[in-house]
Coordinates of C-alpha atoms and ligand atoms in Angstrom, one line a residue:
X1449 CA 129.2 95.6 86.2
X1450 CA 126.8 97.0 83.6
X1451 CA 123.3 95.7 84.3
X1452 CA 122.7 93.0 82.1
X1453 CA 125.4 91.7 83.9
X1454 CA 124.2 92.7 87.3
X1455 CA 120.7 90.9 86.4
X1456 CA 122.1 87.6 85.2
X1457 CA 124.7 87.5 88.3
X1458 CA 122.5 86.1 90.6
X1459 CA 119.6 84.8 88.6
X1460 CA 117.8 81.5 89.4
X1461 CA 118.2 79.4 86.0
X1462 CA 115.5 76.8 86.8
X1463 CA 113.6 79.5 86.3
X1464 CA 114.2 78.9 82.8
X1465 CA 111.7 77.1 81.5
X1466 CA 108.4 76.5 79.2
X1467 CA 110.0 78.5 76.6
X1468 CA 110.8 81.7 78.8
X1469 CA 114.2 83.1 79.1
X1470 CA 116.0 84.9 81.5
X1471 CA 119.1 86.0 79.6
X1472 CA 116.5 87.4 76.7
X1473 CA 114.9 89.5 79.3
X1474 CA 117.9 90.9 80.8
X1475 CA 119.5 91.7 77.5
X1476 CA 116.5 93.6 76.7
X1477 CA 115.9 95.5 79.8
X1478 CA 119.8 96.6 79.2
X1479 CA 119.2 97.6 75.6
X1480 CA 116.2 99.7 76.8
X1481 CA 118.5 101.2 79.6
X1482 CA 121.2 102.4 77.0
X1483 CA 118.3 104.5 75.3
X1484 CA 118.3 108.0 77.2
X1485 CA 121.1 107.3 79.7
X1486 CA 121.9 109.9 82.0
X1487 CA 125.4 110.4 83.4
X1488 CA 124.1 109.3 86.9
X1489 CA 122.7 106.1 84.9
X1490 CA 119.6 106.8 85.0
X1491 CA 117.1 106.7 82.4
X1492 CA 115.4 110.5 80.5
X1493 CA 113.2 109.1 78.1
X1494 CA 110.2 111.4 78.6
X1495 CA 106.9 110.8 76.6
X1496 CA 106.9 111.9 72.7
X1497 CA 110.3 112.6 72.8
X1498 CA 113.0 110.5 70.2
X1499 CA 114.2 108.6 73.2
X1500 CA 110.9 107.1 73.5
X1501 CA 110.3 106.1 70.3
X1502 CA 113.8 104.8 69.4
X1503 CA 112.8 102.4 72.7
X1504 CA 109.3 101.7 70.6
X1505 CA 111.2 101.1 67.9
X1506 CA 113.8 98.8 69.2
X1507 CA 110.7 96.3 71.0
X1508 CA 109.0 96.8 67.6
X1509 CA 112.1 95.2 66.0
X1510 CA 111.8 92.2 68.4
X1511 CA 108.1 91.9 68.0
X1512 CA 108.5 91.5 64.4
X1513 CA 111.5 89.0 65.3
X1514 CA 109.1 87.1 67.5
X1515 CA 106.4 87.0 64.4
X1516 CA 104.2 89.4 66.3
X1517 CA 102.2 91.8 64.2
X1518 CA 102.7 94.9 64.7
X1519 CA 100.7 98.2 64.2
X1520 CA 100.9 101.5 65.6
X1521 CA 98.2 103.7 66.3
X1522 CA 98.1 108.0 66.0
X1523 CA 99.0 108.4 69.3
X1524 CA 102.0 106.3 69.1
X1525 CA 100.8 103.0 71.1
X1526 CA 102.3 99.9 69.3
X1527 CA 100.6 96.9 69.5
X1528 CA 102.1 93.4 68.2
X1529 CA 99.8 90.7 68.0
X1530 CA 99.8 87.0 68.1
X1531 CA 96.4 85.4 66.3
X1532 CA 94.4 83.5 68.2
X1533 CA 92.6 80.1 67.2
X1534 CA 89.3 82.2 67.4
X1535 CA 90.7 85.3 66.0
X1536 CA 87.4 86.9 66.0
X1537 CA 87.3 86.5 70.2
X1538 CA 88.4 89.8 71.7
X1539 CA 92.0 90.2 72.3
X1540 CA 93.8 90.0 76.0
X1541 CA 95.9 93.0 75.6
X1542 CA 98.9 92.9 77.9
X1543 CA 101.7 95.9 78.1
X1544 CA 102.9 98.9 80.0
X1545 CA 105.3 102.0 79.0
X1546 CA 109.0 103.3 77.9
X1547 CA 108.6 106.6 78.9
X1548 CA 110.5 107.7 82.0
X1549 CA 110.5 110.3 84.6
X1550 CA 113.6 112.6 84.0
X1551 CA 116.5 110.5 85.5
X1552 CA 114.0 107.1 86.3
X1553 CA 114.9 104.0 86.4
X1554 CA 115.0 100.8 84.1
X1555 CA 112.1 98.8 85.1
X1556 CA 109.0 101.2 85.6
X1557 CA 107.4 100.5 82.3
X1558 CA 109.9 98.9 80.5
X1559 CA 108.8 95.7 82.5
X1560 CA 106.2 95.6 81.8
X1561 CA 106.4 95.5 78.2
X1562 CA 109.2 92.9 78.3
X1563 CA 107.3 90.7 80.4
X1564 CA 104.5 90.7 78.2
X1565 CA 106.6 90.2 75.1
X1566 CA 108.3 87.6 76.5
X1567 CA 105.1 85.6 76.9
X1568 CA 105.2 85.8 73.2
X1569 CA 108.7 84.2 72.6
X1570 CA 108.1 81.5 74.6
X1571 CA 105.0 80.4 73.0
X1572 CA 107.3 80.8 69.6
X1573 CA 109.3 78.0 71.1
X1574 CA 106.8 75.6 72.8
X1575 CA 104.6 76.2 69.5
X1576 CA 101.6 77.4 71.8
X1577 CA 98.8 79.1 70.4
X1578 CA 96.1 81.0 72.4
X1579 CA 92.3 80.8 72.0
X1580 CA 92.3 84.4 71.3
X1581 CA 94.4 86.9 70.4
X1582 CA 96.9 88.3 72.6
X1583 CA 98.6 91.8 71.8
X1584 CA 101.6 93.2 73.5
X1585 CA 100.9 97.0 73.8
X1586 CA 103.3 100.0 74.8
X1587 CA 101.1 103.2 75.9
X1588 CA 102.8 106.6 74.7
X1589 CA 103.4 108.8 77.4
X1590 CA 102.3 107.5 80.7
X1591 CA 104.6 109.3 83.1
X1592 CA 103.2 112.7 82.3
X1593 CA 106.9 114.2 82.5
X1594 CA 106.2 116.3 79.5
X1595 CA 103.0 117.8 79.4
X1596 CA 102.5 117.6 83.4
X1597 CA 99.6 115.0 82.6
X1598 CA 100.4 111.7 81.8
X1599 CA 98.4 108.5 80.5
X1600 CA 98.1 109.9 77.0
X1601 CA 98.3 106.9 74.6
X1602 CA 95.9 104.7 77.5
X1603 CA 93.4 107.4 77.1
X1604 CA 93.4 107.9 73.6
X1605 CA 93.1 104.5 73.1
X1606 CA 89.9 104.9 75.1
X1607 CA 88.8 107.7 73.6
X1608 CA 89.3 109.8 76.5
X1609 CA 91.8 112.2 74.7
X1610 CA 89.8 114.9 73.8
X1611 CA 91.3 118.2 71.6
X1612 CA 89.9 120.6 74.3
X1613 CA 92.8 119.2 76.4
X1614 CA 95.0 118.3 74.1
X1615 CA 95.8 121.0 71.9
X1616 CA 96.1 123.7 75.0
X1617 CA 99.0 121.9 76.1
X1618 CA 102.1 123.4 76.5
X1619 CA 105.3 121.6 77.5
X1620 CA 108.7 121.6 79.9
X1621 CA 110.2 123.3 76.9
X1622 CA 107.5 125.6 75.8
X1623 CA 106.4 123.6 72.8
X1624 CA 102.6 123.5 71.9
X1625 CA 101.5 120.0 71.9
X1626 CA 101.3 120.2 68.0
X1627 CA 104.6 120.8 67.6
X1628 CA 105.9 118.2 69.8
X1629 CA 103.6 115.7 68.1
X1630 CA 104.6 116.4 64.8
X1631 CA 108.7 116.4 65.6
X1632 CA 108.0 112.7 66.3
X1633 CA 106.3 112.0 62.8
X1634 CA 102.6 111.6 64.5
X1635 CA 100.1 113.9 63.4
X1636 CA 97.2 115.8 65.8
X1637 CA 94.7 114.5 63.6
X1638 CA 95.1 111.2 63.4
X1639 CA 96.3 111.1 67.1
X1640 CA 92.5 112.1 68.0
X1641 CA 91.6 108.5 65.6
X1642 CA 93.1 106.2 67.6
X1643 CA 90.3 104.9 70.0
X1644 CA 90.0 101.0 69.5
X1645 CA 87.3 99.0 69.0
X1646 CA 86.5 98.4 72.4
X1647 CA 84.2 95.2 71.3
X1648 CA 87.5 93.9 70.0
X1649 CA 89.5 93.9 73.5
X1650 CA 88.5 91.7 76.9
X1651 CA 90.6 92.6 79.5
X1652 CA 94.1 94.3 80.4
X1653 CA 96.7 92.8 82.5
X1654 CA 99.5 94.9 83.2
X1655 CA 102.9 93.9 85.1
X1656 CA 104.7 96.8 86.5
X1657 CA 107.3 96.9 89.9
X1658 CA 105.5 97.9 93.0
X1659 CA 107.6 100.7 93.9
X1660 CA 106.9 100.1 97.6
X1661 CA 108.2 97.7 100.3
X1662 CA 105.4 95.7 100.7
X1663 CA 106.6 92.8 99.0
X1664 CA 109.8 92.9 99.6
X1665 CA 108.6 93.2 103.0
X1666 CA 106.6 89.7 102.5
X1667 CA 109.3 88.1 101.1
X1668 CA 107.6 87.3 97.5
X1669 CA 108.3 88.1 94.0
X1670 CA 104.8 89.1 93.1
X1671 CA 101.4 90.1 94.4
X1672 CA 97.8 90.7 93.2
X1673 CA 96.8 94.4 92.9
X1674 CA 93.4 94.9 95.0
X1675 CA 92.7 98.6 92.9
X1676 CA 94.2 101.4 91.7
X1677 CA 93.5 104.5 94.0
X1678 CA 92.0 107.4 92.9
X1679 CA 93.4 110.7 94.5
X1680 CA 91.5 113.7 95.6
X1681 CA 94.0 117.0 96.3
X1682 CA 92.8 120.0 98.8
X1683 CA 94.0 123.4 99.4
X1684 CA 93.5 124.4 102.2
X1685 CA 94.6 127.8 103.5
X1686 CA 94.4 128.9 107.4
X1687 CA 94.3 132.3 108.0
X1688 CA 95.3 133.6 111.2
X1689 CA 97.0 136.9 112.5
X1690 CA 100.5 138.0 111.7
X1691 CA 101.8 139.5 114.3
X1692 CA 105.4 140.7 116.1
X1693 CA 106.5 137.4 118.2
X1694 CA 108.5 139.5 120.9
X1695 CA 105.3 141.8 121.5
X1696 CA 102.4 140.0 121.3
X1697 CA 101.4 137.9 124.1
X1698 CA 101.0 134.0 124.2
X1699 CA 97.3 134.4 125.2
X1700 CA 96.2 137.1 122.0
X1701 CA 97.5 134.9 119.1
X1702 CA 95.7 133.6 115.8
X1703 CA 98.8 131.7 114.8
X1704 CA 98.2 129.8 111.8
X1705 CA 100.2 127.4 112.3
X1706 CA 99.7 126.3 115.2
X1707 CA 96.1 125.5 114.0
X1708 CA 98.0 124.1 110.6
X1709 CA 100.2 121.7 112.8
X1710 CA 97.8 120.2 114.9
X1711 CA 95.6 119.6 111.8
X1712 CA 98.8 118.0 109.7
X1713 CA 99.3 115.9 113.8
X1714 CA 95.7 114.9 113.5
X1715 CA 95.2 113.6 109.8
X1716 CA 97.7 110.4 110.2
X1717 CA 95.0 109.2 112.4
X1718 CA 92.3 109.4 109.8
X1719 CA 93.3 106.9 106.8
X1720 CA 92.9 104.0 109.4
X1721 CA 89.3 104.8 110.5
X1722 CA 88.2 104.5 106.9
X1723 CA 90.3 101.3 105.5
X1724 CA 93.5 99.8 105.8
X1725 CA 94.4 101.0 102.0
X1726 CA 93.3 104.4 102.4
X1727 CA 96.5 107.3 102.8
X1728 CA 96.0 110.7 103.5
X1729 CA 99.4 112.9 103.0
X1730 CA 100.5 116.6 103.5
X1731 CA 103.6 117.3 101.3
X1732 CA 103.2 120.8 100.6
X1733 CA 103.2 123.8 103.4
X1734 CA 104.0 127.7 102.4
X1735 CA 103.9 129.9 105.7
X1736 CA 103.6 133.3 105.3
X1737 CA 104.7 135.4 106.1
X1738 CA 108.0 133.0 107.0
X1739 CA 109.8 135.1 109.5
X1740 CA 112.3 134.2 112.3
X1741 CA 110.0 136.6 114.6
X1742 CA 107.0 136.8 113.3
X1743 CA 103.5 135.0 114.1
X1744 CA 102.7 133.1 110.9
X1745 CA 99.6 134.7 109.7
X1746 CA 98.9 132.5 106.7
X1747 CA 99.4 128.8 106.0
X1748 CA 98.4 127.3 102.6
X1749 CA 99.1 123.3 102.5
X1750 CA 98.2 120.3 100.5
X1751 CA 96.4 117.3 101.3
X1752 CA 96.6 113.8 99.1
X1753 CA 94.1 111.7 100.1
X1754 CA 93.6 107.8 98.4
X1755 CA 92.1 104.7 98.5
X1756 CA 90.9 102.2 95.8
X1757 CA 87.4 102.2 96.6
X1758 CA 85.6 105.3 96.0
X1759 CA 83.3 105.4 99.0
X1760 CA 85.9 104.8 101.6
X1761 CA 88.3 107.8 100.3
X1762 CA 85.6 109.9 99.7
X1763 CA 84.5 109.3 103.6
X1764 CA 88.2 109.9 104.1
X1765 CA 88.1 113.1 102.2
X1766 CA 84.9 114.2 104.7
X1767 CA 86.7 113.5 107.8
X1768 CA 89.9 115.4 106.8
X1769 CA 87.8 118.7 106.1
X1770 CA 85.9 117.9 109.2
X1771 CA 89.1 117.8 111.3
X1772 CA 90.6 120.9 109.6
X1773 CA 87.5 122.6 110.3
X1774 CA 87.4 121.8 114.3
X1775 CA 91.3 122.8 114.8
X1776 CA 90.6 125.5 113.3
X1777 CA 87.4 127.1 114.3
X1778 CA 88.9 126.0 117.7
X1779 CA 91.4 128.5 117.4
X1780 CA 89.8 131.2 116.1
X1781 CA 91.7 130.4 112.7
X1782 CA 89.5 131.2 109.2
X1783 CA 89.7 128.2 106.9
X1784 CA 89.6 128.0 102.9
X1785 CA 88.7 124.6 101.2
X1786 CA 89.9 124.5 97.5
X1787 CA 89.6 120.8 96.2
X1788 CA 92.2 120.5 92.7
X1789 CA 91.4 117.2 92.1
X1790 CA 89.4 114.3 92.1
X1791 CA 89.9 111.2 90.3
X1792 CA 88.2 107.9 90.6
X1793 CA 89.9 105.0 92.0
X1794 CA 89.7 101.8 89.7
X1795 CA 89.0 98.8 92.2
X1796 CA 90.0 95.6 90.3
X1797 CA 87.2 93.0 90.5
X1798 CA 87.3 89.7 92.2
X1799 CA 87.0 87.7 89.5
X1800 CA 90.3 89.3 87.7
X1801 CA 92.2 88.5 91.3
X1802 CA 91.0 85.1 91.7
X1803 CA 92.3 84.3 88.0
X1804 CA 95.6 85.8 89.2
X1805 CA 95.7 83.9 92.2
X1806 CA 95.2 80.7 90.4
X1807 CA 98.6 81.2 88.4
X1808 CA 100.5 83.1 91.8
X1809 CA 99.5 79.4 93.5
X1810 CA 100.8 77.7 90.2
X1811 CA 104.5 78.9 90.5
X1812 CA 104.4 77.9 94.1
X1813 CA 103.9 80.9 95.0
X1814 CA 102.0 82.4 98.3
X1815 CA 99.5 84.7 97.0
X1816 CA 99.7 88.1 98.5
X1817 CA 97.0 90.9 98.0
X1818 CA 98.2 95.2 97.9
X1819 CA 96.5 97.7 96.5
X1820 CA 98.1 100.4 93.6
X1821 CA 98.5 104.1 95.4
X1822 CA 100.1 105.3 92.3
X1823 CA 98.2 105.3 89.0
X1824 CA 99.4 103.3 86.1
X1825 CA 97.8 102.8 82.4
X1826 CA 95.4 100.1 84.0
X1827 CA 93.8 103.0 85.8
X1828 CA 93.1 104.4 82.8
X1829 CA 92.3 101.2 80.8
X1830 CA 89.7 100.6 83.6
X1831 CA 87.4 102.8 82.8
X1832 CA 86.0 100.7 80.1
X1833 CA 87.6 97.2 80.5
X1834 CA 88.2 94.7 83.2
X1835 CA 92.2 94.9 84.4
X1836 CA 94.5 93.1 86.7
X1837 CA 97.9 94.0 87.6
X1838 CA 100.9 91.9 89.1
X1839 CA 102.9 93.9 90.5
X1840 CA 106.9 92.5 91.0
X1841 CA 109.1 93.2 93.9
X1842 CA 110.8 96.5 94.2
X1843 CA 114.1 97.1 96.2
X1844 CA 113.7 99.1 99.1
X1845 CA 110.5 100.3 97.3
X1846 CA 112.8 103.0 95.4
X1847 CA 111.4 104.3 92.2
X1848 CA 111.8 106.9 89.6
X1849 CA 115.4 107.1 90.6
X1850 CA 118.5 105.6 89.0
X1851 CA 118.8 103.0 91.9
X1852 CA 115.3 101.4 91.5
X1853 CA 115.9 97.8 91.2
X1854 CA 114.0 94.4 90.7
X1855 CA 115.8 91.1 90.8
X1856 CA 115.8 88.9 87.4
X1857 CA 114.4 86.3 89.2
X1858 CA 111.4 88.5 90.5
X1859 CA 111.1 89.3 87.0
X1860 CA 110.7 86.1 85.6
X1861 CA 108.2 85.1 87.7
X1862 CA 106.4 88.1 87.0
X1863 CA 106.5 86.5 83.2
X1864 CA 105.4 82.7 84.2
X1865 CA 102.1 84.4 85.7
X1866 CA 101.5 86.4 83.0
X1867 CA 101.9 83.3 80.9
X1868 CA 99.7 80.8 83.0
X1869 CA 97.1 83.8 83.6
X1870 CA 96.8 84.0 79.8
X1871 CA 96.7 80.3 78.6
X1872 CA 94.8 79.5 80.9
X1873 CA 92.2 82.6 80.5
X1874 CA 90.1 80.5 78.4
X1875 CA 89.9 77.0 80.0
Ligands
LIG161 ZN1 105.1 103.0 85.3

């Protein structure tokens, strides 16, 4: 079964309705599928590369199909655009990405676009016409797979882009960020013009799949994101003795990591003293010197810490250190603190949930609440404008992989929210 027909097999039709269509989406999120297919079926279409645009290229097609107008911007965002009654009200600007991790999945990004595209056709058939203007928007780049960074088109819409990081960029091949710019027909200049008229734009609502189990879990199609968390990364190194494990006794070690292991033990405890939304992750441990029979006189590990209000993970951030300081001052263990990075979280404000909430409860729908722990455009798009997010059930909460999966159905209702969110964002 190829997966438009693996989408329509088990749809719900009476979903069908008010103009929307499921069969459209699913044809679409197949023809986006064949662009960059990998053997494994997969999708590689990594940002600025000719995968990617022959994806903007395609939803450009349709946008002009759907009588959208459509613009594209230095950086390579496309934006189609319905008028409004008032056309000089700011826009809602709805959208996501095409880009892909290298052998992703169909529906991180693509989704998102669809959905909000789809909004768009069905308003072509009921003859509905919004208050303001409503763009669709695909972001260049967001996955970060080529440059190790990520979010480009969001921020250079924002004006966050700035040359000093740019142009040192090198990428997975080698290529300065010039050169891969310019293979795509964009230019470096005019990529550094693209901030929009912020005055122009209200808010940002983005669908995307939740890539988690937390719905799936719940049993619903879709639920309200609380906030996008903000991760801070430590380094933290424990420096102990090395030392010969036959000949040295139990009683005269500095083994680092021991110290290391009781401080990775410890830190599951912390998330839950700060918030139930905070996580705090170590994924990365070198020992050294990595011997069968030697004490392990070094340990260098990574700590992820998150939550989607700044104060709580920050507070989070203090008790980790804390605890890696007392396990290992305890054990006569020297510690080094190196912090990589720290990025605010975007919490999403109440008045953008309750507006979701209305059109969850409007589908019949219970309304269920979960906050983002990975970053999406809207993270970005938050720094200057107010954002919701939907996010739509995930299988098994598998993501950047071949297998990730979300029901057509799921889908769908993903696209009635969006639609009720944003005819009824004015009344
Ligand atoms: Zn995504």
């Amino acid at each position: 079964m190829n997966l438009f027909e693996k989408l329509v097999s088990d749809y719900d039709v009476s979903l069908d309705k008010n103009g929307v269509s499921g069969e459209r989406l699913a044809a679409r999120l197949a023809a986006l599928s064949e662009i960059g297919l990998t053997p494994d079926k997969g999708s590689h279409r990594i940002g600025f590369s000719k995968e990617e645009k022959a994806a903007k290229d395609i939803v450009k097609k349709w946008m002009t199909e759907a009588g959208l107008t459509v613009t594209q911007d230095g950086a390579g965002n496309v934006f189609g655009r319905v008028e409004g009654k008032n056309p000089d009200l700011p826009a809602l600007l709805s959208g996501s990405h095409v880009d892909s991790v290298p052998n992703g999945g169909h529906f991180d990004g693509p989704l998102g676009v669809l959905a909000a595209l789809e909004v768009a056709e069905a308003w072509k058939q009921t003859g509905f016409v919004p208050e303001r203007p409503y763009e669709v928007v695909i972001f260049s780049d967001e996955e970060g797979s080529r440059f190790n960074g990520g979010f480009s088109g969001s921020a250079s819409m924002i004006g966050e882009a700035t040359r000093e990081e740019y142009l040192s960029k090198i990428d997975i091949n080698g290529d300065s960020f010039t050169k891969v710019i310019e293979d795509i027909g964009l230019s470096v200049d005019e990529f550094f013009q693209s901030k929009r008229d912020l005055s122009k734009l209200e808010a940002f609502v983005e669908i995307h799949i939740e890539q988690g189990k937390r719905l799936e879990r719940g049993g619903v199609p879709v639920g309200i994101v609380t906030g996008i968390a903000g991760p801070c990364w430590l380094k933290l190194t424990f420096t102990g003795r090395a030392g010969h494990a036959g000949n040295t006794p139990m009683n005269d070690r500095q083994d680092a990591l021991v110290a290391a292991g009781q401080f990775i033990h410890e830190v599951q405890s912390l998330p839950g003293q700060v918030s139930s939304s905070a996580v705090a992750t170590v994924g990365k441990i070198e020992v050294i010197p990595n011997g069968v029979n030697v004490i392990p006189g070094e340990v260098r590990l990574s700590v992820d810490i998150r939550d989607i209000q700044k104060e709580t993970r920050d507070r989070l951030v203090d008790l980790v250190l804390e605890k890696a300081k007392t396990v290992s001052s305890a054990q006569g263990i020297e510690l080094h603190i190196e912090e990589t990075l720290r990025e605010a979280p975007v919490p999403i404000s109440k008045e953008m949930q309750q507006r979701l909430e209305k059109s969850v409860v409007a589908q019949g729908i219970e309304p269920v609440y979960l906050p983002s722990g990975a970053g999406h455009d809207s993270m970005i798009v938050g720094h200057v404008l107010p954002v919701a997010m939907i996010f739509v059930q995930s299988k098994d909460g598998v993501s950047h992989n071949p297998a990730e999966w979300t029901d057509l159905s799921d889908c769908v209702q993903s696209v009635h929210v969006l639609k009720d969110f944003v005819e009824g964002y004015d009344k």
